[in-house]
PDB file of C-alpha atoms in Angstrom:
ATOM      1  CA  UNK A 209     -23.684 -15.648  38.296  1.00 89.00           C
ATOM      2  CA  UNK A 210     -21.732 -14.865  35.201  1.00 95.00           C
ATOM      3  CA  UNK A 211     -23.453 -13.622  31.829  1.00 94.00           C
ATOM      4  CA  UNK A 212     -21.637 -13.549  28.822  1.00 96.00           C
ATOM      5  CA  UNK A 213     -22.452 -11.908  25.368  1.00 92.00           C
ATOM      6  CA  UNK A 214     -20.636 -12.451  22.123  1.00 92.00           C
ATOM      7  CA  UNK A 215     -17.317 -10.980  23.096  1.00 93.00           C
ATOM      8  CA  UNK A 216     -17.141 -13.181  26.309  1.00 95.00           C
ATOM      9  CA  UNK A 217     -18.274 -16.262  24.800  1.00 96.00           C
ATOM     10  CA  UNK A 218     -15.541 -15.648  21.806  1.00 95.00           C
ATOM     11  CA  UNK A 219     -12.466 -15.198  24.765  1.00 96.00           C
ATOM     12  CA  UNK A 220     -13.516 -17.570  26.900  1.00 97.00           C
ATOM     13  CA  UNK A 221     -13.980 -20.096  23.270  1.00 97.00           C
ATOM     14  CA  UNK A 222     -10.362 -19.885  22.607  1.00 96.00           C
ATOM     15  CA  UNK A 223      -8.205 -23.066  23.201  1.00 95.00           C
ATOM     16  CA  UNK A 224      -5.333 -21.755  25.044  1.00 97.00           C
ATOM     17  CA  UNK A 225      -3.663 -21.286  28.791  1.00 97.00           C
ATOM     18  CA  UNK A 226      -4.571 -18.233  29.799  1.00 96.00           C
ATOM     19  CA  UNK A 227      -7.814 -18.953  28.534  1.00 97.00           C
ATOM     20  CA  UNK A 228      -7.560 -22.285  30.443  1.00 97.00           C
ATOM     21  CA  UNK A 229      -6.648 -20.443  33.602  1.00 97.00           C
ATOM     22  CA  UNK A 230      -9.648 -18.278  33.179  1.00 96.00           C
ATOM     23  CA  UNK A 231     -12.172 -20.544  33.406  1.00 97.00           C
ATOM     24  CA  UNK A 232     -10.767 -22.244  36.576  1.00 97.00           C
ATOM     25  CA  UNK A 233     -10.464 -18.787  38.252  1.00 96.00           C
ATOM     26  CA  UNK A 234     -14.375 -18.208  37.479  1.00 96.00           C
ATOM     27  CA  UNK A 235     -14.992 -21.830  38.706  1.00 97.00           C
ATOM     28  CA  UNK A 236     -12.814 -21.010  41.880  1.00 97.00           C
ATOM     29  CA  UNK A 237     -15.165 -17.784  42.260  1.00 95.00           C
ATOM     30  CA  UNK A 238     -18.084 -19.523  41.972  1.00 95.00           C
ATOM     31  CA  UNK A 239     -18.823 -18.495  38.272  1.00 95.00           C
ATOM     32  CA  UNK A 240     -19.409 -21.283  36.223  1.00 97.00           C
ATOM     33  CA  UNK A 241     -20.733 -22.528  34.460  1.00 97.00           C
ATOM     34  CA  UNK A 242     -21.827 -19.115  32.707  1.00 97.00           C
ATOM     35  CA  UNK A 243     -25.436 -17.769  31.196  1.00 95.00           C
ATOM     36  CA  UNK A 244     -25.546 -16.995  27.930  1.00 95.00           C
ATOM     37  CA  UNK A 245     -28.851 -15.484  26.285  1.00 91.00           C
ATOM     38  CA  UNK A 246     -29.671 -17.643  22.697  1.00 92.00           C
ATOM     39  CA  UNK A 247     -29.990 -14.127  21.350  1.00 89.00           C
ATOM     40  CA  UNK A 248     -26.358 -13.969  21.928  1.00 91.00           C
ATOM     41  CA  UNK A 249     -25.908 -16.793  19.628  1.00 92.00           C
ATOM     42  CA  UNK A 250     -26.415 -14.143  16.978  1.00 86.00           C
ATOM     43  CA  UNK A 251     -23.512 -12.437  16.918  1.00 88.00           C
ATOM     44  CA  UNK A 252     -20.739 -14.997  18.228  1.00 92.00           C
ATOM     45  CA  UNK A 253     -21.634 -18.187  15.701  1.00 91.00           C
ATOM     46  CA  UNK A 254     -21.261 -18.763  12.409  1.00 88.00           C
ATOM     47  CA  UNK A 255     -23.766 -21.311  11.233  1.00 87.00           C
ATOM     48  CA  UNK A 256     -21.039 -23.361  10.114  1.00 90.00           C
ATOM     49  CA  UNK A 257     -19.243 -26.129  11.971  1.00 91.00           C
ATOM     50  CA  UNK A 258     -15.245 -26.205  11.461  1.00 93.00           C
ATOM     51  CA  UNK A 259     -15.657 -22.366  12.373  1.00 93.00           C
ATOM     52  CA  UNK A 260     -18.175 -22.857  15.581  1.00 96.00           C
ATOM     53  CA  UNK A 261     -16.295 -26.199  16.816  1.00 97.00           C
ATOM     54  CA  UNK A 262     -14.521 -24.303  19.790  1.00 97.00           C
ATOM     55  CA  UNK A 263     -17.739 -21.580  20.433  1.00 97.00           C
ATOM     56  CA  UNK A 264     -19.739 -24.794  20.314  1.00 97.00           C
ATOM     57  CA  UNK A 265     -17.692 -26.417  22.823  1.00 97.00           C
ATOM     58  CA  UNK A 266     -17.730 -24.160  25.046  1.00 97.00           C
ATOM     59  CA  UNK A 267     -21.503 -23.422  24.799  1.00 97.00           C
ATOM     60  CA  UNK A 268     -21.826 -27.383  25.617  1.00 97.00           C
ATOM     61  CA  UNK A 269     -20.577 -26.181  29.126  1.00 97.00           C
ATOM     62  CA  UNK A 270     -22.826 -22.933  29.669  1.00 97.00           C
ATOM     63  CA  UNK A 271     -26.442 -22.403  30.822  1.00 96.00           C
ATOM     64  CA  UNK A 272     -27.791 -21.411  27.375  1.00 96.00           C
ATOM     65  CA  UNK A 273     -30.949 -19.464  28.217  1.00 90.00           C
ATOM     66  CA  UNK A 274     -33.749 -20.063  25.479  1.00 83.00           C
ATOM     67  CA  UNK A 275     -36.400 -17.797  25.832  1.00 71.00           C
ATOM     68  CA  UNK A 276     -36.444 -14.110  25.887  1.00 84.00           C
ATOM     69  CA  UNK A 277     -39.522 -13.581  28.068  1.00 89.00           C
ATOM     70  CA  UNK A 278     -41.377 -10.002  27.081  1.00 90.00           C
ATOM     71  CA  UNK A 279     -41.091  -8.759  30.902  1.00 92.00           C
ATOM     72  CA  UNK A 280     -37.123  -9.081  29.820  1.00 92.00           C
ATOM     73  CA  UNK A 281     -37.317  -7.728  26.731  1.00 91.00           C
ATOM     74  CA  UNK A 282     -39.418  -4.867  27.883  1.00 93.00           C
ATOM     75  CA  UNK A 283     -36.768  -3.893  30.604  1.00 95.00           C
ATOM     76  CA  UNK A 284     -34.103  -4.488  27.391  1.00 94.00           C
ATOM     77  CA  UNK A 285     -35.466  -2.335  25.485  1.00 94.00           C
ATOM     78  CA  UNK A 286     -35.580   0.279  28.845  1.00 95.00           C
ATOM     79  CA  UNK A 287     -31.952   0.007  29.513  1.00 96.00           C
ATOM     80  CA  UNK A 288     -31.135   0.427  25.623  1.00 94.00           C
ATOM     81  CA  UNK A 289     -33.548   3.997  25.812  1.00 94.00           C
ATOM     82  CA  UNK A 290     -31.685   5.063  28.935  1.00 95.00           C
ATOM     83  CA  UNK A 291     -28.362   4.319  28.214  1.00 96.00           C
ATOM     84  CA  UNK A 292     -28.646   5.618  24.007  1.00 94.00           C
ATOM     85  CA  UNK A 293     -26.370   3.265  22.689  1.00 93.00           C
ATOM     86  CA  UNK A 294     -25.514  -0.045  22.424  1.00 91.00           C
ATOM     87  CA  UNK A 295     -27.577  -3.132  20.577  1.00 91.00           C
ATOM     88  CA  UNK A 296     -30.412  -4.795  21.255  1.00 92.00           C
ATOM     89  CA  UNK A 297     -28.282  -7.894  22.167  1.00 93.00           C
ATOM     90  CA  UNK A 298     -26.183  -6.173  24.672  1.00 93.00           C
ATOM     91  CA  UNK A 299     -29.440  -4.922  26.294  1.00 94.00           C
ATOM     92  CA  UNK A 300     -30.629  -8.077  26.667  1.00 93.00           C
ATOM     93  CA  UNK A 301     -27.528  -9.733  28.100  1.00 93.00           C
ATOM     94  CA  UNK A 302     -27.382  -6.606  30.782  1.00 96.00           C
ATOM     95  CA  UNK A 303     -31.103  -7.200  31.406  1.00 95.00           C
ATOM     96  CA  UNK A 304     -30.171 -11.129  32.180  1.00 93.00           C
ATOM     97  CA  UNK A 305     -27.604  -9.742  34.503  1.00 95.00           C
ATOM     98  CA  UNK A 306     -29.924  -7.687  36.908  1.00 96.00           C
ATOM     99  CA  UNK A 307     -29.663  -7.911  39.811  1.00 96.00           C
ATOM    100  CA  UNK A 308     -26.299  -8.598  41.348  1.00 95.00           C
ATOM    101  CA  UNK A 309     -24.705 -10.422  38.267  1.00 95.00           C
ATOM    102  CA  UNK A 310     -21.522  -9.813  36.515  1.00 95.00           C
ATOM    103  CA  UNK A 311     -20.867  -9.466  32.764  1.00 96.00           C
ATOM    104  CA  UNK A 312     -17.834 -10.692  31.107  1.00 94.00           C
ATOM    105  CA  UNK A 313     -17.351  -9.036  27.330  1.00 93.00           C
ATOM    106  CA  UNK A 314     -14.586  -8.226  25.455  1.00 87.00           C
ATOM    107  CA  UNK A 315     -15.830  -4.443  24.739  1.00 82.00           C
ATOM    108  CA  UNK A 316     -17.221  -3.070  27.723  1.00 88.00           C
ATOM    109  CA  UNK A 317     -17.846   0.568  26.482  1.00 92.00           C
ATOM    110  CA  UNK A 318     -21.904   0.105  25.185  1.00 94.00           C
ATOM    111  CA  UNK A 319     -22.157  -2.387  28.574  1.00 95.00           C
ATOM    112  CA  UNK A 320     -20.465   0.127  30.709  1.00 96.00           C
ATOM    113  CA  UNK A 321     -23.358   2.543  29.738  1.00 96.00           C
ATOM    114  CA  UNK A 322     -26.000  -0.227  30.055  1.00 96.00           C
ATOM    115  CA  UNK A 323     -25.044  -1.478  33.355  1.00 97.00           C
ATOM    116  CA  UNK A 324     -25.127   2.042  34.394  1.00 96.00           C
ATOM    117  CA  UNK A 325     -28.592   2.187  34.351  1.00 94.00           C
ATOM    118  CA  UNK A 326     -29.517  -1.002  35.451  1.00 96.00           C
ATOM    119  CA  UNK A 327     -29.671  -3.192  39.385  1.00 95.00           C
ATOM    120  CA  UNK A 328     -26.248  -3.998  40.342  1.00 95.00           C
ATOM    121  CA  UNK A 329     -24.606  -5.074  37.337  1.00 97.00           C
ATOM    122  CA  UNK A 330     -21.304  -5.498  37.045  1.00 95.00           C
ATOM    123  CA  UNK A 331     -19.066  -5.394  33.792  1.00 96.00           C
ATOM    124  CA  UNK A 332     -15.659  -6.878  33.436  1.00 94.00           C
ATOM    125  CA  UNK A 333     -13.578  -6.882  30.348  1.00 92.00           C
ATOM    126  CA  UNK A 334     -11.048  -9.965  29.606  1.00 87.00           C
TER     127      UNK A 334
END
């Protein structure tokens, strides 16, 4: 399974080729269609539409996870402690992740120290 935060969801969002080519490598690996925590919704939308039209579209194709359980937000909130850095957000997407998942951001440095912590989590960058 594939978890994206903000960065991810703002590559994979963009209307081009390589983009294009992306998603039908993840499909071909047995990737899609992506998670994406609501809490990531935070940081990667706008509110407004002309702005959110592509995010939105892509979204349309995702598993957009609702709910934030407190068992998840307790191990969150672990991983953040452990790790000292990174947000609250970027927590929760790594806590989403365990076990066995891979993460797809755009700035892997705060996940990189997240993941390290956590149950077989797996960060790439595009």
């Amino acid at each position: 399974m594939l978890v994206l935060d903000s960065g991810g969801v703002t590559r994979l969002a963009r209307r081009d080729r390589d983009t294009a080519a992306l998603i039908v490598a993840l499909r071909r690996r047995g990737l899609w269609p992506p998670v994406v925590p609501t809490v990531v919704l935070t940081e990667c939308l706008t509110g407004a539409p002309g702005p959110d039209a592509n995010t939105n579209r892509l979204l349309n194709a995702c598993d957009v996870r609702p709910v934030v359980p407190e068992r998840l937000a307790r191990r969150a909130a672990h991983l953040r402690t452990q790790a000292r850095r990174g947000s609250a957000v970027d927590a929760l997407v790594v806590a989403v992740a365990e076990p066995g998942r891979t993460v797809l951001t755009g700035d892997d440095k705060d996940l990189q120290a997240l993941a390290a912590n956590a149950a077989d989590v797996t960060v790439e960058t595009v």
